[in-house]
């Protein structure tokens, strides 16, 4: 599996957050990095890391419903595109921040966006 999602990849620190085999394409994995909640998503052969707090009312997006490249908030149904964080309905209010991801030796590493 490859990954080259590298937004804001100019500085900062990589954090080893999970074993690649822990990921499930149907269920996001929520992790905390330096006090920041991050949702890790497997979408086809790509891995993505998104801001995990819903902009509407602070639900954890990683506890939502993942299907066809979309994550839906478990509380009121805000929908976001996993690959880009783009919000797809009004209740989402804004796009989710995307964090950089790389996969090395079967480990998923994330660098927080600034
Ligand atoms: S908390 Fe996510 S849509 Fe309301």
Coordinates of C-alpha atoms and ligand atoms in Angstrom, one line a residue:
X1 CA 0.0 0.0 0.0
X2 CA 1.4 3.4 -0.9
X3 CA 0.7 6.9 0.3
X4 CA 1.9 10.2 -0.6
X5 CA -0.6 12.6 1.0
X6 CA 1.7 15.4 2.1
X7 CA -0.2 18.6 2.8
X8 CA 1.9 21.0 4.9
X9 CA 4.8 18.7 4.7
X10 CA 7.5 21.3 5.0
X11 CA 8.3 21.0 8.7
X12 CA 7.0 19.5 11.9
X13 CA 7.4 16.1 13.4
X14 CA 6.1 12.7 12.2
X15 CA 4.2 10.7 14.8
X16 CA 3.9 6.9 14.5
X17 CA 0.2 6.3 15.3
X18 CA -0.8 2.8 14.2
X19 CA 0.0 -0.5 12.5
X20 CA -1.3 -0.4 9.0
X21 CA -3.0 -3.8 9.6
X22 CA -5.0 -2.1 12.4
X23 CA -6.9 0.0 9.8
X24 CA -10.3 -1.1 8.5
X25 CA -11.8 0.6 5.4
X26 CA -15.2 0.6 7.1
X27 CA -14.2 2.0 10.5
X28 CA -11.9 5.1 11.0
X29 CA -9.4 4.9 13.8
X30 CA -9.3 7.9 16.3
X31 CA -6.0 8.8 17.8
X32 CA -4.6 11.7 19.8
X33 CA -1.4 13.4 18.9
X34 CA 0.0 16.0 21.2
X35 CA -3.5 16.7 22.5
X36 CA -5.0 16.9 19.0
X37 CA -7.7 14.5 18.0
X38 CA -7.0 12.9 14.6
X39 CA -9.1 10.5 12.5
X40 CA -7.2 7.9 10.4
X41 CA -9.0 6.6 7.4
X42 CA -8.3 3.8 4.9
X43 CA -9.9 4.7 1.6
X44 CA -9.1 2.1 -1.0
X45 CA -5.3 1.9 -1.1
X46 CA -4.9 5.4 0.4
X47 CA -4.5 6.4 4.1
X48 CA -5.8 9.8 5.2
X49 CA -5.6 11.7 8.5
X50 CA -8.3 14.4 9.2
X51 CA -9.1 16.7 12.0
X52 CA -11.4 14.6 14.2
X53 CA -13.6 17.1 15.9
X54 CA -16.8 18.0 14.0
X55 CA -17.0 21.8 13.4
X56 CA -20.8 21.7 14.1
X57 CA -20.9 20.4 17.7
X58 CA -17.7 18.7 18.6
X59 CA -18.5 15.0 17.9
X60 CA -15.7 12.7 17.0
X61 CA -15.8 12.2 13.3
X62 CA -13.9 8.9 13.7
X63 CA -17.0 7.5 15.4
X64 CA -19.1 8.3 12.4
X65 CA -20.1 6.3 9.3
X66 CA -17.6 5.8 6.6
X67 CA -18.7 4.8 3.1
X68 CA -17.6 5.5 -0.5
X69 CA -14.9 8.0 0.5
X70 CA -17.2 10.0 2.7
X71 CA -17.3 10.3 6.5
X72 CA -20.6 11.2 8.1
X73 CA -20.8 12.7 11.6
X74 CA -22.5 10.4 14.1
X75 CA -24.5 13.2 15.7
X76 CA -26.2 15.3 13.1
X77 CA -25.0 14.0 9.8
X78 CA -22.4 16.5 8.6
X79 CA -20.6 14.9 5.7
X80 CA -17.0 15.3 4.6
X81 CA -14.9 14.0 1.7
X82 CA -12.2 11.8 3.3
X83 CA -9.5 12.5 0.7
X84 CA -9.7 16.3 1.0
X85 CA -11.7 17.1 4.2
X86 CA -14.1 19.1 2.0
X87 CA -17.5 19.6 3.7
X88 CA -20.4 18.4 1.6
X89 CA -23.4 19.8 3.4
X90 CA -24.2 23.0 5.2
X91 CA -24.2 21.6 8.7
X92 CA -20.5 20.8 8.4
X93 CA -19.9 24.5 8.3
X94 CA -16.3 24.3 6.9
X95 CA -13.7 21.8 5.6
X96 CA -11.8 19.6 8.0
X97 CA -8.0 20.1 8.3
X98 CA -6.0 17.4 6.5
X99 CA -2.8 16.1 8.1
X100 CA 0.1 14.6 6.2
X101 CA 0.4 10.8 6.2
X102 CA 3.1 8.4 5.3
X103 CA 3.3 4.6 5.6
X104 CA 6.7 3.1 6.3
X105 CA 7.4 -0.5 7.2
X106 CA 3.8 -1.2 7.9
X107 CA 3.4 1.8 10.2
X108 CA 1.2 4.8 9.7
X109 CA 2.8 8.1 10.5
X110 CA 1.1 11.5 10.7
X111 CA 2.5 15.0 10.7
X112 CA 0.0 17.5 12.1
X113 CA -1.0 20.4 9.8
X114 CA -0.3 23.8 11.3
Ligands
LIG1 S1 -21.8 17.4 15.8 FE1 -21.3 16.8 13.7 S2 -23.1 17.4 12.6 FE2 -23.5 18.0 14.6

